[in-house]
Amino acid sequence: MGRKQAIIESATRLFAQKGFAETSTAEIAEDAGVAHGTLFYHFKNKRGIIHEIFSIAGEVYLRSLKKVLCRQATGMAKIEALIRFNENYSRDHIQQIRIFQRFFPDPADDCDPEKMLLDSLKQQVMSLIKESLETGVCDGSIASVDIDKTAAVIHSLIFGITHMNLMESADTPKLTQGAIAFCRRALTPGGQDCQTV
Amino acid sequence: MGRKQAIIESATRLFAQKGFAETSTAEIAEDAGVAHGTLFYHFKNKRGIIHEIFSIAGEVYLRSLKKVLCRQATGMAKIEALIRFNENYSRDHIQQIRIFQRFFPDPADDCDPEKMLLDSLKQQVMSLIKESLETGVCDGSIASVDIDKTAAVIHSLIFGITHMNLMESADTPKLTQGAIAFCRRALTPGGQDCQTV
Amino acid sequence: MGRKQAIIESATRLFAQKGFAETSTAEIAEDAGVAHGTLFYHFKNKRGIIHEIFSIAGEVYLRSLKKVLCRQATGMAKIEALIRFNENYSRDHIQQIRIFQRFFPDPADDCDPEKMLLDSLKQQVMSLIKESLETGVCDGSIASVDIDKTAAVIHSLIFGITHMNLMESADTPKLTQGAIAFCRRALTPGGQDCQTV
Amino acid sequence: MGRKQAIIESATRLFAQKGFAETSTAEIAEDAGVAHGTLFYHFKNKRGIIHEIFSIAGEVYLRSLKKVLCRQATGMAKIEALIRFNENYSRDHIQQIRIFQRFFPDPADDCDPEKMLLDSLKQQVMSLIKESLETGVCDGSIASVDIDKTAAVIHSLIFGITHMNLMESADTPKLTQGAIAFCRRALTPGGQDCQTV
DNA sequence: GATGAATGAGATTTCATTCAT
DNA sequence: GATGAATGAAATCTCATTCAT
């Protein structure tokens, strides 16, 4: 593994655990087993490190999510898969997810490059949720709801669930199952055919 | 207004805007119009400031929430009021809420006093949600669902909504209506008797 | 007990335990159970406190020592009594003695008032030792030695013994007995007339 | 001379002159002609500086003392050489010796690393004194005395003499001659067989 | 006589970044 | 490509002292 990769991995672990401001560049260098100066050979500055982590992690997440969604037959199945995917993904990539969840920029600052990255990521996730809902409405697996509002709600729900899961140490209280049931009740059309798992 | 109160207010504003680590004590002192040393006369250290903000804000939030909930006639009304309350409260107390949402301790650290405060707060909110659901099941306004799981889902949803609202500057707050509609569909006792697993 | 006395006692204990610079005025005030400001009502400043401790402790020490010495019949008995007195006194007044032993001014600074106090104290002790030696030489209990040099040696010995005793926590390894035996051998007019330089 | 060495030398001078607590790290840095931050690159913290001074000075002192002692023919000569060595050494290494003499830790604190260093140094000096006495008893240059007690007395005496010498600016160092005479009288095997109590 | 809130100067320490090698 | 010694700015915190009450 190259030095740059080692730095990224150490930084990811440390930022996830302690936060960006609370992690020093010296600490990252030591953890990565490289000289302190090496950090600034590979990255413009400390922000440059988290920027790279952000953009890589965002891409990987999106690609994986898309792959999962397109495998599903119905719109409702996509929604369920989305919720399940999020649980699995944040279990397997705890550190990246934790960095995302920790990130909380000044909403007034429109120039923050990380904020822009994250905003674009969010918008793409929102689009995927909307597409899933539309698919569901078409194929009859989802009741005819307001697509935009519902997508925003589901997006919030997923974010909230992920956050709760990360706050607990590891016991992961099957929030996912409850969330799927909840969504199915909310979305299933009609005299409704409330299927549970 | 006493100096201590001025410090708390300045710190609240600055922590909300820039984050705890990114705000210096000198900055707080200057904003509050007191000498730098005065901070440490009134608070043991920088953490002491945020601790006080946390405990006060937590109490106020809980008290207000309880007052709103007990005014509602049915369980379903309580759930809706909860969602609406959260929107209003986080609009009127943006700074406190932002500090709460920013807070992301190391889950491994069980001694963090702020974490403990927050955990206790979360548990009390969870209890209120459960009570509301139980009331709803009794009075027939809510379908018979798994109380614990559903409460956890609603809690996550509220957290997520609040977060999304805070991330946008102020323009897109209509998440609340969508969330209420979503929950109503999920919880209203339909023709069906929707059992969760 | 008046507030001033309480301050002196707390300061004595704390200075002895941790040293002058390492003890804060706030700490003294708290230990004494008075307000912080009260210290500066009774004393000009922090130095003023240790100055008072010094002068009182010096006087008490000297008075006690004189009382003990004048009770002895012979010069040799005075020397032995001096050594024994030092052990007893530093056991019973550990804190004062520790403050004295800790004190180590810049030898270049001739204006230090504490240094002057201590110098005067030392000189008076030296005089008492010389008087004892002279008495001993007259009454035949002590060999004819160089009074000045011998007094200086005994003075150093006593200081060293006291220091060693204070450095050990409490086990006090009967240095005193050994010292008395040592001095007796050195001073008793022997078969030999061991004159030196 | 490297920066680290410059820091050590400046710190030694300043600690000796004004004391550890009374010397600021900024002062040391300025005196050494390095940036303030450089201190903390080379040393963990302020204590780290004095720790290094202590351990180097202790080693040098012991090595020099051993070299001097093993050159002496008889036990009594060793004792005399020890006293003389101490005068010379503390004249030539005033600063290091002054730092040692100033050091006065809380005797209750058993973890103080400087205290441990000093305790080990003291014990080694004690061993050398005992060996010298034993040699002297064997070769007949020293009367048969209680080795342990006598060693402790001589150790205290040396400490006391050094202290007195350091307290005076530089003018009155003739303590050494008196001390040698005193010890010779106390230790030379005379007509009498002076038993300790 | 006594208090304690307030201060400002200064202490120690951290840390991102630079740069000569 | 990589290093690590060095830096200086800034951060947190301490503390003797003052002063209005």
mmCIF file of N, CA, C and O in Angstrom, chain B residues 86-154:
data_model
loop_
_atom_site.group_PDB
_atom_site.id
_atom_site.type_symbol
_atom_site.label_atom_id
_atom_site.label_comp_id
_atom_site.label_asym_id
_atom_site.label_seq_id
_atom_site.Cartn_x
_atom_site.Cartn_y
_atom_site.Cartn_z
ATOM 1 N N ASN B 86 -41.646 20.006 16.722
ATOM 2 C CA ASN B 86 -40.228 19.984 16.397
ATOM 3 C C ASN B 86 -39.862 21.010 15.346
ATOM 4 O O ASN B 86 -38.809 21.631 15.409
ATOM 5 N N GLU B 87 -40.740 21.164 14.389
ATOM 6 C CA GLU B 87 -40.443 22.174 13.388
ATOM 7 C C GLU B 87 -40.439 23.568 14.018
ATOM 8 O O GLU B 87 -39.507 24.337 13.825
ATOM 9 N N ASN B 88 -41.485 23.848 14.779
ATOM 10 C CA ASN B 88 -41.566 25.176 15.374
ATOM 11 C C ASN B 88 -40.401 25.428 16.318
ATOM 12 O O ASN B 88 -39.764 26.483 16.279
ATOM 13 N N TYR B 89 -40.170 24.440 17.159
ATOM 14 C CA TYR B 89 -39.138 24.649 18.177
ATOM 15 C C TYR B 89 -37.773 24.859 17.543
ATOM 16 O O TYR B 89 -37.013 25.718 17.949
ATOM 17 N N SER B 90 -37.482 24.061 16.522
ATOM 18 C CA SER B 90 -36.137 24.209 15.960
ATOM 19 C C SER B 90 -36.036 25.473 15.110
ATOM 20 O O SER B 90 -34.941 25.949 14.853
ATOM 21 N N ARG B 91 -37.180 26.019 14.695
ATOM 22 C CA ARG B 91 -37.140 27.316 14.028
ATOM 23 C C ARG B 91 -36.857 28.408 15.048
ATOM 24 O O ARG B 91 -36.032 29.294 14.821
ATOM 25 N N ASP B 92 -37.498 28.301 16.222
ATOM 26 C CA ASP B 92 -37.369 29.356 17.223
ATOM 27 C C ASP B 92 -36.118 29.228 18.082
ATOM 28 O O ASP B 92 -35.730 30.172 18.767
ATOM 29 N N HIS B 93 -35.534 28.053 18.105
ATOM 30 C CA HIS B 93 -34.327 27.861 18.919
ATOM 31 C C HIS B 93 -33.232 27.255 18.064
ATOM 32 O O HIS B 93 -32.549 26.311 18.466
ATOM 33 N N ILE B 94 -33.084 27.841 16.859
ATOM 34 C CA ILE B 94 -32.134 27.268 15.905
ATOM 35 C C ILE B 94 -30.800 26.966 16.555
ATOM 36 O O ILE B 94 -30.237 25.906 16.371
ATOM 37 N N GLN B 95 -30.293 27.918 17.323
ATOM 38 C CA GLN B 95 -28.928 27.743 17.822
ATOM 39 C C GLN B 95 -28.781 26.565 18.767
ATOM 40 O O GLN B 95 -27.889 25.727 18.597
ATOM 41 N N GLN B 96 -29.682 26.479 19.747
ATOM 42 C CA GLN B 96 -29.590 25.334 20.648
ATOM 43 C C GLN B 96 -29.686 24.024 19.879
ATOM 44 O O GLN B 96 -28.920 23.087 20.106
ATOM 45 N N ILE B 97 -30.655 23.957 18.974
ATOM 46 C CA ILE B 97 -30.866 22.717 18.234
ATOM 47 C C ILE B 97 -29.654 22.388 17.377
ATOM 48 O O ILE B 97 -29.221 21.234 17.304
ATOM 49 N N ARG B 98 -29.076 23.418 16.805
ATOM 50 C CA ARG B 98 -27.896 23.174 15.976
ATOM 51 C C ARG B 98 -26.760 22.591 16.829
ATOM 52 O O ARG B 98 -26.028 21.714 16.392
ATOM 53 N N ILE B 99 -26.622 23.110 18.034
ATOM 54 C CA ILE B 99 -25.573 22.573 18.913
ATOM 55 C C ILE B 99 -25.840 21.095 19.202
ATOM 56 O O ILE B 99 -24.938 20.262 19.157
ATOM 57 N N PHE B 100 -27.100 20.780 19.481
ATOM 58 C CA PHE B 100 -27.443 19.374 19.734
ATOM 59 C C PHE B 100 -27.113 18.506 18.523
ATOM 60 O O PHE B 100 -26.540 17.432 18.648
ATOM 61 N N GLN B 101 -27.505 18.979 17.354
ATOM 62 C CA GLN B 101 -27.333 18.155 16.157
ATOM 63 C C GLN B 101 -25.862 17.992 15.801
ATOM 64 O O GLN B 101 -25.452 16.976 15.263
ATOM 65 N N ARG B 102 -25.103 19.021 16.108
ATOM 66 C CA ARG B 102 -23.673 18.938 15.824
ATOM 67 C C ARG B 102 -22.970 17.925 16.711
ATOM 68 O O ARG B 102 -21.902 17.423 16.382
ATOM 69 N N PHE B 103 -23.543 17.741 17.867
ATOM 70 C CA PHE B 103 -22.847 16.941 18.875
ATOM 71 C C PHE B 103 -22.742 15.480 18.433
ATOM 72 O O PHE B 103 -23.733 14.836 18.132
ATOM 73 N N PHE B 104 -21.516 14.995 18.413
ATOM 74 C CA PHE B 104 -21.304 13.642 17.909
ATOM 75 C C PHE B 104 -20.114 13.036 18.641
ATOM 76 O O PHE B 104 -18.991 13.057 18.146
ATOM 77 N N PRO B 105 -20.385 12.502 19.810
ATOM 78 C CA PRO B 105 -19.270 12.040 20.637
ATOM 79 C C PRO B 105 -18.767 10.687 20.162
ATOM 80 O O PRO B 105 -19.424 9.992 19.389
ATOM 81 N N ASP B 106 -17.599 10.352 20.636
ATOM 82 C CA ASP B 106 -17.078 9.005 20.434
ATOM 83 C C ASP B 106 -18.017 8.019 21.142
ATOM 84 O O ASP B 106 -18.182 8.075 22.352
ATOM 85 N N PRO B 107 -18.680 7.114 20.378
ATOM 86 C CA PRO B 107 -19.648 6.202 21.012
ATOM 87 C C PRO B 107 -18.980 5.288 22.024
ATOM 88 O O PRO B 107 -19.628 4.740 22.914
ATOM 89 N N ALA B 108 -17.665 5.095 21.883
ATOM 90 C CA ALA B 108 -16.959 4.204 22.804
ATOM 91 C C ALA B 108 -16.809 4.839 24.183
ATOM 92 O O ALA B 108 -16.787 4.152 25.202
ATOM 93 N N ASP B 109 -16.715 6.170 24.211
ATOM 94 C CA ASP B 109 -16.472 6.866 25.467
ATOM 95 C C ASP B 109 -17.752 6.940 26.296
ATOM 96 O O ASP B 109 -18.654 7.710 26.000
ATOM 97 N N ASP B 110 -17.797 6.140 27.354
ATOM 98 C CA ASP B 110 -19.023 6.088 28.157
ATOM 99 C C ASP B 110 -19.042 7.124 29.272
ATOM 100 O O ASP B 110 -20.030 7.224 30.004
ATOM 101 N N CYS B 111 -17.961 7.864 29.412
ATOM 102 C CA CYS B 111 -17.891 8.782 30.543
ATOM 103 C C CYS B 111 -18.170 10.216 30.134
ATOM 104 O O CYS B 111 -18.318 11.090 30.997
ATOM 105 N N ASP B 112 -18.219 10.469 28.854
ATOM 106 C CA ASP B 112 -18.459 11.813 28.366
ATOM 107 C C ASP B 112 -19.736 12.383 28.998
ATOM 108 O O ASP B 112 -20.836 11.888 28.765
ATOM 109 N N PRO B 113 -19.602 13.425 29.816
ATOM 110 C CA PRO B 113 -20.785 13.939 30.521
ATOM 111 C C PRO B 113 -21.831 14.525 29.576
ATOM 112 O O PRO B 113 -23.029 14.427 29.858
ATOM 113 N N GLU B 114 -21.405 15.105 28.468
ATOM 114 C CA GLU B 114 -22.380 15.644 27.517
ATOM 115 C C GLU B 114 -23.161 14.501 26.870
ATOM 116 O O GLU B 114 -24.369 14.591 26.672
ATOM 117 N N LYS B 115 -22.445 13.424 26.549
ATOM 118 C CA LYS B 115 -23.099 12.253 25.974
ATOM 119 C C LYS B 115 -24.178 11.725 26.925
ATOM 120 O O LYS B 115 -25.298 11.388 26.519
ATOM 121 N N MET B 116 -23.831 11.685 28.206
ATOM 122 C CA MET B 116 -24.794 11.171 29.174
ATOM 123 C C MET B 116 -26.036 12.048 29.227
ATOM 124 O O MET B 116 -27.163 11.561 29.258
ATOM 125 N N LEU B 117 -25.803 13.347 29.237
ATOM 126 C CA LEU B 117 -26.923 14.276 29.229
ATOM 127 C C LEU B 117 -27.823 14.025 28.018
ATOM 128 O O LEU B 117 -29.054 13.949 28.132
ATOM 129 N N LEU B 118 -27.184 13.879 26.878
ATOM 130 C CA LEU B 118 -27.932 13.721 25.639
ATOM 131 C C LEU B 118 -28.662 12.378 25.622
ATOM 132 O O LEU B 118 -29.819 12.285 25.183
ATOM 133 N N ASP B 119 -27.995 11.343 26.110
ATOM 134 C CA ASP B 119 -28.628 10.025 26.154
ATOM 135 C C ASP B 119 -29.886 10.072 27.013
ATOM 136 O O ASP B 119 -30.925 9.515 26.648
ATOM 137 N N SER B 120 -29.762 10.740 28.150
ATOM 138 C CA SER B 120 -30.926 10.804 29.032
ATOM 139 C C SER B 120 -32.054 11.569 28.349
ATOM 140 O O SER B 120 -33.229 11.188 28.419
ATOM 141 N N LEU B 121 -31.689 12.636 27.658
ATOM 142 C CA LEU B 121 -32.694 13.419 26.935
ATOM 143 C C LEU B 121 -33.394 12.550 25.880
ATOM 144 O O LEU B 121 -34.629 12.522 25.778
ATOM 145 N N LYS B 122 -32.588 11.818 25.129
ATOM 146 C CA LYS B 122 -33.159 10.966 24.081
ATOM 147 C C LYS B 122 -34.118 9.935 24.655
ATOM 148 O O LYS B 122 -35.189 9.674 24.099
ATOM 149 N N GLN B 123 -33.715 9.366 25.785
ATOM 150 C CA GLN B 123 -34.555 8.343 26.372
ATOM 151 C C GLN B 123 -35.898 8.915 26.812
ATOM 152 O O GLN B 123 -36.949 8.288 26.652
ATOM 153 N N GLN B 124 -35.877 10.145 27.336
ATOM 154 C CA GLN B 124 -37.122 10.760 27.766
ATOM 155 C C GLN B 124 -38.022 11.056 26.573
ATOM 156 O O GLN B 124 -39.236 10.876 26.640
ATOM 157 N N VAL B 125 -37.410 11.493 25.470
ATOM 158 C CA VAL B 125 -38.216 11.737 24.271
ATOM 159 C C VAL B 125 -38.817 10.417 23.786
ATOM 160 O O VAL B 125 -40.014 10.348 23.453
ATOM 161 N N MET B 126 -38.005 9.380 23.779
ATOM 162 C CA MET B 126 -38.510 8.065 23.374
ATOM 163 C C MET B 126 -39.710 7.656 24.237
ATOM 164 O O MET B 126 -40.722 7.157 23.722
ATOM 165 N N SER B 127 -39.612 7.887 25.534
ATOM 166 C CA SER B 127 -40.716 7.524 26.418
ATOM 167 C C SER B 127 -41.984 8.280 26.038
ATOM 168 O O SER B 127 -43.090 7.708 26.013
ATOM 169 N N LEU B 128 -41.815 9.562 25.750
ATOM 170 C CA LEU B 128 -42.992 10.349 25.374
ATOM 171 C C LEU B 128 -43.618 9.819 24.094
ATOM 172 O O LEU B 128 -44.849 9.765 23.954
ATOM 173 N N ILE B 129 -42.770 9.409 23.139
ATOM 174 C CA ILE B 129 -43.311 8.871 21.891
ATOM 175 C C ILE B 129 -44.068 7.570 22.165
ATOM 176 O O ILE B 129 -45.188 7.361 21.684
ATOM 177 N N LYS B 130 -43.462 6.736 22.988
ATOM 178 C CA LYS B 130 -44.141 5.467 23.300
ATOM 179 C C LYS B 130 -45.488 5.706 23.969
ATOM 180 O O LYS B 130 -46.498 5.090 23.613
ATOM 181 N N GLU B 131 -45.492 6.603 24.943
ATOM 182 C CA GLU B 131 -46.764 6.917 25.614
ATOM 183 C C GLU B 131 -47.806 7.370 24.607
ATOM 184 O O GLU B 131 -48.970 6.961 24.654
ATOM 185 N N SER B 132 -47.380 8.222 23.694
ATOM 186 C CA SER B 132 -48.322 8.731 22.694
ATOM 187 C C SER B 132 -48.866 7.584 21.852
ATOM 188 O O SER B 132 -50.083 7.500 21.585
ATOM 189 N N LEU B 133 -47.981 6.693 21.438
ATOM 190 C CA LEU B 133 -48.433 5.567 20.620
ATOM 191 C C LEU B 133 -49.406 4.695 21.411
ATOM 192 O O LEU B 133 -50.463 4.301 20.902
ATOM 193 N N GLU B 134 -49.063 4.422 22.650
ATOM 194 C CA GLU B 134 -49.958 3.593 23.469
ATOM 195 C C GLU B 134 -51.321 4.245 23.618
ATOM 196 O O GLU B 134 -52.367 3.604 23.463
ATOM 197 N N THR B 135 -51.304 5.525 23.922
ATOM 198 C CA THR B 135 -52.566 6.256 24.008
ATOM 199 C C THR B 135 -53.362 6.080 22.717
ATOM 200 O O THR B 135 -54.568 5.805 22.737
ATOM 201 N N GLY B 136 -52.662 6.241 21.596
ATOM 202 C CA GLY B 136 -53.333 6.131 20.306
ATOM 203 C C GLY B 136 -53.918 4.753 20.067
ATOM 204 O O GLY B 136 -55.031 4.615 19.539
ATOM 205 N N VAL B 137 -53.189 3.739 20.448
ATOM 206 C CA VAL B 137 -53.702 2.383 20.262
ATOM 207 C C VAL B 137 -54.958 2.194 21.114
ATOM 208 O O VAL B 137 -55.954 1.607 20.689
ATOM 209 N N CYS B 138 -54.940 2.714 22.315
ATOM 210 C CA CYS B 138 -56.085 2.587 23.213
ATOM 211 C C CYS B 138 -57.308 3.339 22.678
ATOM 212 O O CYS B 138 -58.421 2.814 22.653
ATOM 213 N N ASP B 139 -57.058 4.590 22.286
ATOM 214 C CA ASP B 139 -58.211 5.397 21.869
ATOM 215 C C ASP B 139 -58.626 5.123 20.424
ATOM 216 O O ASP B 139 -59.542 5.755 19.895
ATOM 217 N N GLY B 140 -57.909 4.216 19.778
ATOM 218 C CA GLY B 140 -58.316 3.838 18.435
ATOM 219 C C GLY B 140 -57.843 4.747 17.327
ATOM 220 O O GLY B 140 -58.134 4.530 16.159
ATOM 221 N N SER B 141 -57.042 5.746 17.679
ATOM 222 C CA SER B 141 -56.567 6.648 16.625
ATOM 223 C C SER B 141 -55.348 6.093 15.911
ATOM 224 O O SER B 141 -54.939 6.589 14.865
ATOM 225 N N ILE B 142 -54.748 5.063 16.488
ATOM 226 C CA ILE B 142 -53.547 4.478 15.902
ATOM 227 C C ILE B 142 -53.730 2.961 15.809
ATOM 228 O O ILE B 142 -54.272 2.332 16.735
ATOM 229 N N ALA B 143 -53.277 2.409 14.676
ATOM 230 C CA ALA B 143 -53.369 0.966 14.481
ATOM 231 C C ALA B 143 -52.510 0.250 15.509
ATOM 232 O O ALA B 143 -51.573 0.827 16.068
ATOM 233 N N SER B 144 -52.796 -1.017 15.734
ATOM 234 C CA SER B 144 -52.005 -1.718 16.736
ATOM 235 C C SER B 144 -50.667 -2.110 16.120
ATOM 236 O O SER B 144 -50.561 -3.059 15.352
ATOM 237 N N VAL B 145 -49.659 -1.341 16.469
ATOM 238 C CA VAL B 145 -48.314 -1.588 15.928
ATOM 239 C C VAL B 145 -47.374 -1.957 17.067
ATOM 240 O O VAL B 145 -47.710 -1.810 18.237
ATOM 241 N N ASP B 146 -46.212 -2.402 16.677
ATOM 242 C CA ASP B 146 -45.181 -2.682 17.683
ATOM 243 C C ASP B 146 -44.713 -1.343 18.256
ATOM 244 O O ASP B 146 -44.064 -0.545 17.581
ATOM 245 N N ILE B 147 -45.048 -1.103 19.516
ATOM 246 C CA ILE B 147 -44.791 0.217 20.116
ATOM 247 C C ILE B 147 -43.307 0.587 20.072
ATOM 248 O O ILE B 147 -42.920 1.664 19.601
ATOM 249 N N ASP B 148 -42.451 -0.317 20.568
ATOM 250 C CA ASP B 148 -41.025 0.011 20.670
ATOM 251 C C ASP B 148 -40.411 0.340 19.312
ATOM 252 O O ASP B 148 -39.751 1.366 19.142
ATOM 253 N N LYS B 149 -40.644 -0.545 18.365
ATOM 254 C CA LYS B 149 -40.043 -0.326 17.055
ATOM 255 C C LYS B 149 -40.569 0.937 16.399
ATOM 256 O O LYS B 149 -39.811 1.733 15.826
ATOM 257 N N THR B 150 -41.869 1.111 16.477
ATOM 258 C CA THR B 150 -42.452 2.284 15.833
ATOM 259 C C THR B 150 -41.955 3.572 16.468
ATOM 260 O O THR B 150 -41.637 4.551 15.778
ATOM 261 N N ALA B 151 -41.844 3.551 17.784
ATOM 262 C CA ALA B 151 -41.341 4.746 18.472
ATOM 263 C C ALA B 151 -39.926 5.067 17.994
ATOM 264 O O ALA B 151 -39.592 6.228 17.730
ATOM 265 N N ALA B 152 -39.108 4.017 17.874
ATOM 266 C CA ALA B 152 -37.726 4.242 17.437
ATOM 267 C C ALA B 152 -37.705 4.838 16.034
ATOM 268 O O ALA B 152 -36.900 5.724 15.724
ATOM 269 N N VAL B 153 -38.601 4.342 15.177
ATOM 270 C CA VAL B 153 -38.635 4.859 13.807
ATOM 271 C C VAL B 153 -39.044 6.330 13.808
ATOM 272 O O VAL B 153 -38.434 7.169 13.136
ATOM 273 N N ILE B 154 -40.084 6.649 14.577
ATOM 274 C CA ILE B 154 -40.543 8.043 14.603
ATOM 275 C C ILE B 154 -39.461 8.955 15.172
ATOM 276 O O ILE B 154 -39.224 10.062 14.681
#
